[in-house]
């Protein structure tokens, strides 16, 4: 039996950047409804919006070039005061462990997406699935 | 993307009229700023006050604007950052890289 504040949202959108705002806004709305959360719900909402935006962009960028009609699946789950977000892509994938930290002394235009995700979430993993990959991001809310 | 410009005392104020600056519209902002600089603008103030959300692509576009202004010996300033947007500059240490002012008026005065 799900708890009163459990959240389970599953959305599939075309792998296009025009849907970033839609998914980000849904994440912010979910955060605002977390009445039991003792931290700042608006800040949590921004962070959820940001990690989802970065993960979706990552999924879109790593899609197989030239292939159209691909989708990105977003799964947001909150249970037992833990947030779990999964972003599924249908692309070639990448090596999460080889993504370097940004160079703070000589800042470049790119390379902050995974940094944001790592900074704002407790654990981040990326693994292959049957027909693509999944980036999983977890954070304790208590 | 909703972008408007105004010239004040020879300085170009570029106002972003949208709440999100992300991977969907940051390319447009980057191109627009480059055209302003190529068109002779040497002092650019970007008014971010309507922006309540910025991602890594948005930060990258602003870095591009700053780089292109520096290449032309121009000035590049940011103004009106909302607190949660400013927090992203701090997290990435970019608050040390940009010239940031509370308001456009302060940026115009250079205070």
mmCIF file of C-alpha atoms in Angstrom:
data_model
loop_
_atom_site.group_PDB
_atom_site.id
_atom_site.type_symbol
_atom_site.label_atom_id
_atom_site.label_comp_id
_atom_site.label_asym_id
_atom_site.label_seq_id
_atom_site.Cartn_x
_atom_site.Cartn_y
_atom_site.Cartn_z
ATOM 1 C CA UNK A 1 0.000 0.000 0.000
ATOM 2 C CA UNK A 2 1.682 3.293 -1.081
ATOM 3 C CA UNK A 3 2.214 5.945 1.588
ATOM 4 C CA UNK A 4 0.356 9.249 1.452
ATOM 5 C CA UNK A 5 3.395 11.155 0.226
ATOM 6 C CA UNK A 6 4.775 8.542 -2.163
ATOM 7 C CA UNK A 7 5.293 9.764 -5.708
ATOM 8 C CA UNK A 8 5.553 7.658 -8.833
ATOM 9 C CA UNK A 9 5.643 9.520 -12.138
ATOM 10 C CA UNK A 10 6.521 7.939 -15.470
ATOM 11 C CA UNK A 11 6.682 10.109 -18.599
ATOM 12 C CA UNK A 12 7.885 9.468 -22.149
ATOM 13 C CA UNK A 13 8.661 12.418 -24.443
ATOM 14 C CA UNK A 14 10.351 12.756 -27.851
ATOM 15 C CA UNK A 15 14.123 13.296 -27.453
ATOM 16 C CA UNK A 16 13.932 17.009 -28.256
ATOM 17 C CA UNK A 17 15.029 19.950 -26.126
ATOM 18 C CA UNK A 18 11.609 21.608 -26.472
ATOM 19 C CA UNK A 19 10.357 19.218 -23.758
ATOM 20 C CA UNK A 20 12.953 20.246 -21.152
ATOM 21 C CA UNK A 21 10.721 22.955 -19.702
ATOM 22 C CA UNK A 22 7.713 20.659 -19.448
ATOM 23 C CA UNK A 23 9.616 17.956 -17.526
ATOM 24 C CA UNK A 24 11.402 20.553 -15.385
ATOM 25 C CA UNK A 25 8.119 22.185 -14.422
ATOM 26 C CA UNK A 26 6.586 18.831 -13.478
ATOM 27 C CA UNK A 27 9.589 18.172 -11.197
ATOM 28 C CA UNK A 28 9.194 21.586 -9.525
ATOM 29 C CA UNK A 29 5.487 20.947 -8.999
ATOM 30 C CA UNK A 30 6.210 17.571 -7.387
ATOM 31 C CA UNK A 31 8.706 19.230 -4.998
ATOM 32 C CA UNK A 32 6.145 21.886 -3.986
ATOM 33 C CA UNK A 33 3.678 19.167 -3.009
ATOM 34 C CA UNK A 34 6.140 17.445 -0.630
ATOM 35 C CA UNK A 35 4.534 18.836 2.506
ATOM 36 C CA UNK A 36 6.545 16.562 4.807
ATOM 37 C CA UNK A 37 9.899 17.747 3.414
ATOM 38 C CA UNK A 38 11.663 19.819 6.069
ATOM 39 C CA UNK A 39 14.017 21.658 3.700
ATOM 40 C CA UNK A 40 13.238 24.465 1.236
ATOM 41 C CA UNK A 41 10.806 22.951 -1.280
ATOM 42 C CA UNK A 42 11.477 25.646 -3.908
ATOM 43 C CA UNK A 43 15.220 24.965 -3.780
ATOM 44 C CA UNK A 44 14.591 21.221 -4.000
ATOM 45 C CA UNK A 45 12.316 21.925 -6.967
ATOM 46 C CA UNK A 46 15.059 23.909 -8.717
ATOM 47 C CA UNK A 47 17.543 21.114 -8.106
ATOM 48 C CA UNK A 48 15.148 18.447 -9.425
ATOM 49 C CA UNK A 49 14.434 20.642 -12.456
ATOM 50 C CA UNK A 50 18.158 21.095 -13.073
ATOM 51 C CA UNK A 51 19.265 17.470 -12.747
ATOM 52 C CA UNK A 52 16.380 16.352 -14.965
ATOM 53 C CA UNK A 53 17.212 19.019 -17.547
ATOM 54 C CA UNK A 54 20.889 18.020 -17.572
ATOM 55 C CA UNK A 55 20.094 14.303 -17.709
ATOM 56 C CA UNK A 56 17.618 14.790 -20.562
ATOM 57 C CA UNK A 57 20.089 16.905 -22.548
ATOM 58 C CA UNK A 58 22.658 14.203 -21.969
ATOM 59 C CA UNK A 59 20.237 11.561 -23.251
ATOM 60 C CA UNK A 60 19.426 13.670 -26.321
ATOM 61 C CA UNK A 61 23.103 14.376 -27.074
ATOM 62 C CA UNK A 62 24.095 10.732 -26.804
ATOM 63 C CA UNK A 63 21.329 9.528 -29.088
ATOM 64 C CA UNK A 64 22.404 7.677 -32.202
ATOM 65 C CA UNK A 65 23.119 10.310 -34.871
ATOM 66 C CA UNK A 66 20.673 10.371 -37.755
ATOM 67 C CA UNK A 67 18.044 8.249 -36.057
ATOM 68 C CA UNK A 68 14.719 10.003 -35.614
ATOM 69 C CA UNK A 69 11.634 9.135 -33.606
ATOM 70 C CA UNK A 70 13.590 8.330 -30.442
ATOM 71 C CA UNK A 71 12.186 9.029 -27.003
ATOM 72 C CA UNK A 72 13.425 9.818 -23.512
ATOM 73 C CA UNK A 73 11.684 8.196 -20.571
ATOM 74 C CA UNK A 74 11.699 9.962 -17.216
ATOM 75 C CA UNK A 75 10.787 8.174 -13.995
ATOM 76 C CA UNK A 76 10.483 10.081 -10.714
ATOM 77 C CA UNK A 77 9.960 8.062 -7.575
ATOM 78 C CA UNK A 78 9.775 9.175 -3.944
ATOM 79 C CA UNK A 79 9.398 6.608 -1.195
ATOM 80 C CA UNK A 80 10.667 6.364 2.398
ATOM 81 C CA UNK A 81 12.083 9.904 2.165
ATOM 82 C CA UNK A 82 14.295 9.034 -0.774
ATOM 83 C CA UNK A 83 14.085 10.611 -4.221
ATOM 84 C CA UNK A 84 15.029 8.454 -7.174
ATOM 85 C CA UNK A 85 15.079 9.854 -10.693
ATOM 86 C CA UNK A 86 15.823 7.712 -13.725
ATOM 87 C CA UNK A 87 16.291 9.000 -17.248
ATOM 88 C CA UNK A 88 16.251 6.300 -19.930
ATOM 89 C CA UNK A 89 17.803 6.939 -23.326
ATOM 90 C CA UNK A 90 17.920 4.861 -26.504
ATOM 91 C CA UNK A 91 21.372 6.030 -27.541
ATOM 92 C CA UNK A 92 24.919 4.697 -27.668
ATOM 93 C CA UNK A 93 25.708 5.593 -24.068
ATOM 94 C CA UNK A 94 28.853 7.031 -22.520
ATOM 95 C CA UNK A 95 31.288 6.304 -19.696
ATOM 96 C CA UNK A 96 30.084 8.227 -16.639
ATOM 97 C CA UNK A 97 33.298 7.582 -14.707
ATOM 98 C CA UNK A 98 35.435 9.200 -17.410
ATOM 99 C CA UNK A 99 33.548 12.532 -17.277
ATOM 100 C CA UNK A 100 36.048 15.008 -15.751
ATOM 101 C CA UNK A 101 35.382 17.769 -13.249
ATOM 102 C CA UNK A 102 35.071 21.243 -14.797
ATOM 103 C CA UNK A 103 38.243 23.340 -14.809
ATOM 104 C CA UNK A 104 37.310 26.129 -12.364
ATOM 105 C CA UNK A 105 40.430 28.151 -13.162
ATOM 106 C CA UNK A 106 40.015 28.071 -16.935
ATOM 107 C CA UNK A 107 36.256 27.724 -17.397
ATOM 108 C CA UNK A 108 35.071 26.424 -20.765
ATOM 109 C CA UNK A 109 31.637 26.645 -22.327
ATOM 110 C CA UNK A 110 30.832 22.953 -21.852
ATOM 111 C CA UNK A 111 31.176 20.168 -19.303
ATOM 112 C CA UNK A 112 29.050 21.206 -16.310
ATOM 113 C CA UNK A 113 25.998 18.967 -16.779
ATOM 114 C CA UNK A 114 27.247 15.850 -14.994
ATOM 115 C CA UNK A 115 28.990 18.078 -12.429
ATOM 116 C CA UNK A 116 25.607 19.611 -11.480
ATOM 117 C CA UNK A 117 24.020 16.171 -11.180
ATOM 118 C CA UNK A 118 26.854 14.862 -8.990
ATOM 119 C CA UNK A 119 26.846 17.998 -6.837
ATOM 120 C CA UNK A 120 23.092 18.013 -6.201
ATOM 121 C CA UNK A 121 22.361 14.299 -5.823
ATOM 122 C CA UNK A 122 23.792 11.713 -3.382
ATOM 123 C CA UNK A 123 24.508 8.901 -5.854
ATOM 124 C CA UNK A 124 24.635 8.751 -9.648
ATOM 125 C CA UNK A 125 24.948 5.620 -11.788
ATOM 126 C CA UNK A 126 24.701 4.938 -15.521
ATOM 127 C CA UNK A 127 24.144 1.476 -16.893
ATOM 128 C CA UNK A 128 22.996 -0.327 -19.993
ATOM 129 C CA UNK A 129 19.467 -1.650 -20.312
ATOM 130 C CA UNK A 130 17.896 -3.985 -22.849
ATOM 131 C CA UNK A 131 17.357 -1.241 -25.436
ATOM 132 C CA UNK A 132 19.499 1.675 -24.290
ATOM 133 C CA UNK A 133 20.832 3.126 -21.046
ATOM 134 C CA UNK A 134 19.573 4.562 -17.788
ATOM 135 C CA UNK A 135 21.012 7.350 -15.662
ATOM 136 C CA UNK A 136 19.882 6.890 -12.062
ATOM 137 C CA UNK A 137 20.135 9.697 -9.512
ATOM 138 C CA UNK A 138 19.272 9.257 -5.832
ATOM 139 C CA UNK A 139 18.952 11.705 -2.963
ATOM 140 C CA UNK A 140 17.876 11.337 0.660
ATOM 141 C CA UNK A 141 15.175 13.860 1.526
ATOM 142 C CA UNK A 142 15.323 13.393 5.301
ATOM 143 C CA UNK B 1 13.465 33.419 -27.517
ATOM 144 C CA UNK B 2 12.262 36.797 -26.326
ATOM 145 C CA UNK B 3 15.314 39.100 -26.476
ATOM 146 C CA UNK B 4 15.135 42.886 -26.455
ATOM 147 C CA UNK B 5 17.886 45.471 -26.547
ATOM 148 C CA UNK B 6 18.161 49.067 -25.466
ATOM 149 C CA UNK B 7 21.108 51.437 -25.809
ATOM 150 C CA UNK B 8 21.853 53.578 -22.760
ATOM 151 C CA UNK B 9 24.864 55.929 -22.757
ATOM 152 C CA UNK B 10 26.422 53.934 -25.580
ATOM 153 C CA UNK B 11 26.009 50.669 -23.643
ATOM 154 C CA UNK B 12 23.805 47.837 -24.912
ATOM 155 C CA UNK B 13 21.356 46.376 -22.392
ATOM 156 C CA UNK B 14 20.153 42.941 -23.491
ATOM 157 C CA UNK B 15 17.066 41.742 -21.664
ATOM 158 C CA UNK B 16 16.074 38.065 -21.616
ATOM 159 C CA UNK B 17 12.294 37.968 -21.503
ATOM 160 C CA UNK B 18 11.894 34.304 -20.549
ATOM 161 C CA UNK B 19 11.995 32.383 -17.255
ATOM 162 C CA UNK B 20 14.179 29.534 -18.566
ATOM 163 C CA UNK B 21 17.651 29.746 -20.077
ATOM 164 C CA UNK B 22 18.473 26.160 -21.023
ATOM 165 C CA UNK B 23 19.759 23.900 -23.796
ATOM 166 C CA UNK B 24 16.666 24.677 -25.863
ATOM 167 C CA UNK B 25 17.277 28.422 -26.212
ATOM 168 C CA UNK B 26 20.891 29.064 -25.133
ATOM 169 C CA UNK B 27 22.184 28.682 -28.709
ATOM 170 C CA UNK B 28 19.908 31.491 -29.826
ATOM 171 C CA UNK B 29 21.169 33.754 -27.037
ATOM 172 C CA UNK B 30 24.791 32.937 -27.918
ATOM 173 C CA UNK B 31 24.250 33.813 -31.604
ATOM 174 C CA UNK B 32 22.362 36.994 -30.713
ATOM 175 C CA UNK B 33 25.148 38.254 -28.418
ATOM 176 C CA UNK B 34 27.761 37.489 -31.084
ATOM 177 C CA UNK B 35 25.776 39.493 -33.666
ATOM 178 C CA UNK B 36 25.544 42.433 -31.236
ATOM 179 C CA UNK B 37 29.316 42.377 -30.744
ATOM 180 C CA UNK B 38 30.010 41.934 -34.451
ATOM 181 C CA UNK B 39 27.673 44.861 -35.091
ATOM 182 C CA UNK B 40 29.924 47.127 -33.072
ATOM 183 C CA UNK B 41 28.515 46.771 -29.550
ATOM 184 C CA UNK B 42 31.453 47.022 -27.157
ATOM 185 C CA UNK B 43 29.698 47.222 -23.806
ATOM 186 C CA UNK B 44 27.103 44.546 -23.188
ATOM 187 C CA UNK B 45 24.935 44.304 -20.072
ATOM 188 C CA UNK B 46 22.795 41.154 -19.908
ATOM 189 C CA UNK B 47 19.676 41.634 -17.781
ATOM 190 C CA UNK B 48 18.835 38.226 -16.319
ATOM 191 C CA UNK B 49 16.146 39.453 -13.924
ATOM 192 C CA UNK B 50 13.256 37.557 -15.612
ATOM 193 C CA UNK B 51 15.280 34.308 -15.600
ATOM 194 C CA UNK B 52 14.330 31.971 -12.753
ATOM 195 C CA UNK B 53 16.099 28.892 -14.152
ATOM 196 C CA UNK B 54 19.486 28.396 -15.790
ATOM 197 C CA UNK B 55 21.239 25.160 -16.745
ATOM 198 C CA UNK B 56 24.818 24.345 -17.813
ATOM 199 C CA UNK B 57 24.067 25.312 -21.441
ATOM 200 C CA UNK B 58 22.823 28.727 -20.317
ATOM 201 C CA UNK B 59 26.008 29.281 -18.322
ATOM 202 C CA UNK B 60 28.004 28.181 -21.371
ATOM 203 C CA UNK B 61 26.227 30.711 -23.604
ATOM 204 C CA UNK B 62 27.051 33.520 -21.174
ATOM 205 C CA UNK B 63 30.700 32.400 -21.059
ATOM 206 C CA UNK B 64 30.718 32.524 -24.852
ATOM 207 C CA UNK B 65 29.366 36.093 -24.765
ATOM 208 C CA UNK B 66 32.031 37.112 -22.308
ATOM 209 C CA UNK B 67 34.787 35.480 -24.358
ATOM 210 C CA UNK B 68 33.614 37.155 -27.566
ATOM 211 C CA UNK B 69 33.378 40.545 -25.840
ATOM 212 C CA UNK B 70 36.923 40.120 -24.455
ATOM 213 C CA UNK B 71 38.235 39.235 -27.930
ATOM 214 C CA UNK B 72 36.981 42.649 -29.054
ATOM 215 C CA UNK B 73 38.285 44.416 -25.948
ATOM 216 C CA UNK B 74 34.688 44.954 -24.881
ATOM 217 C CA UNK B 75 32.959 44.886 -21.496
ATOM 218 C CA UNK B 76 30.505 42.139 -20.524
ATOM 219 C CA UNK B 77 28.319 42.405 -17.424
ATOM 220 C CA UNK B 78 25.465 40.430 -15.890
ATOM 221 C CA UNK B 79 22.675 42.035 -13.891
ATOM 222 C CA UNK B 80 19.574 41.080 -11.903
ATOM 223 C CA UNK B 81 20.377 37.470 -11.047
ATOM 224 C CA UNK B 82 17.666 35.802 -8.971
ATOM 225 C CA UNK B 83 19.037 34.052 -5.839
ATOM 226 C CA UNK B 84 18.638 30.472 -7.114
ATOM 227 C CA UNK B 85 20.223 31.436 -10.446
ATOM 228 C CA UNK B 86 23.096 33.127 -8.612
ATOM 229 C CA UNK B 87 23.531 29.952 -6.551
ATOM 230 C CA UNK B 88 24.344 28.062 -9.781
ATOM 231 C CA UNK B 89 27.083 30.595 -10.576
ATOM 232 C CA UNK B 90 28.482 30.006 -7.088
ATOM 233 C CA UNK B 91 28.306 26.215 -7.367
ATOM 234 C CA UNK B 92 30.338 26.357 -10.594
ATOM 235 C CA UNK B 93 32.592 29.180 -9.244
ATOM 236 C CA UNK B 94 31.516 31.329 -12.201
ATOM 237 C CA UNK B 95 30.566 34.197 -9.869
ATOM 238 C CA UNK B 96 34.354 34.823 -9.774
ATOM 239 C CA UNK B 97 34.559 34.906 -13.567
ATOM 240 C CA UNK B 98 31.729 37.296 -14.447
ATOM 241 C CA UNK B 99 31.211 40.914 -13.527
ATOM 242 C CA UNK B 100 27.856 40.644 -11.715
ATOM 243 C CA UNK B 101 25.649 43.562 -10.585
ATOM 244 C CA UNK B 102 22.422 43.564 -8.601
ATOM 245 C CA UNK B 103 20.579 45.725 -11.115
ATOM 246 C CA UNK B 104 21.000 47.077 -14.641
ATOM 247 C CA UNK B 105 21.239 50.582 -13.158
ATOM 248 C CA UNK B 106 24.230 49.565 -11.041
ATOM 249 C CA UNK B 107 25.853 47.901 -14.037
ATOM 250 C CA UNK B 108 25.362 51.085 -16.071
ATOM 251 C CA UNK B 109 27.063 53.076 -13.313
ATOM 252 C CA UNK B 110 29.730 50.374 -12.997
ATOM 253 C CA UNK B 111 29.276 50.230 -9.212
#
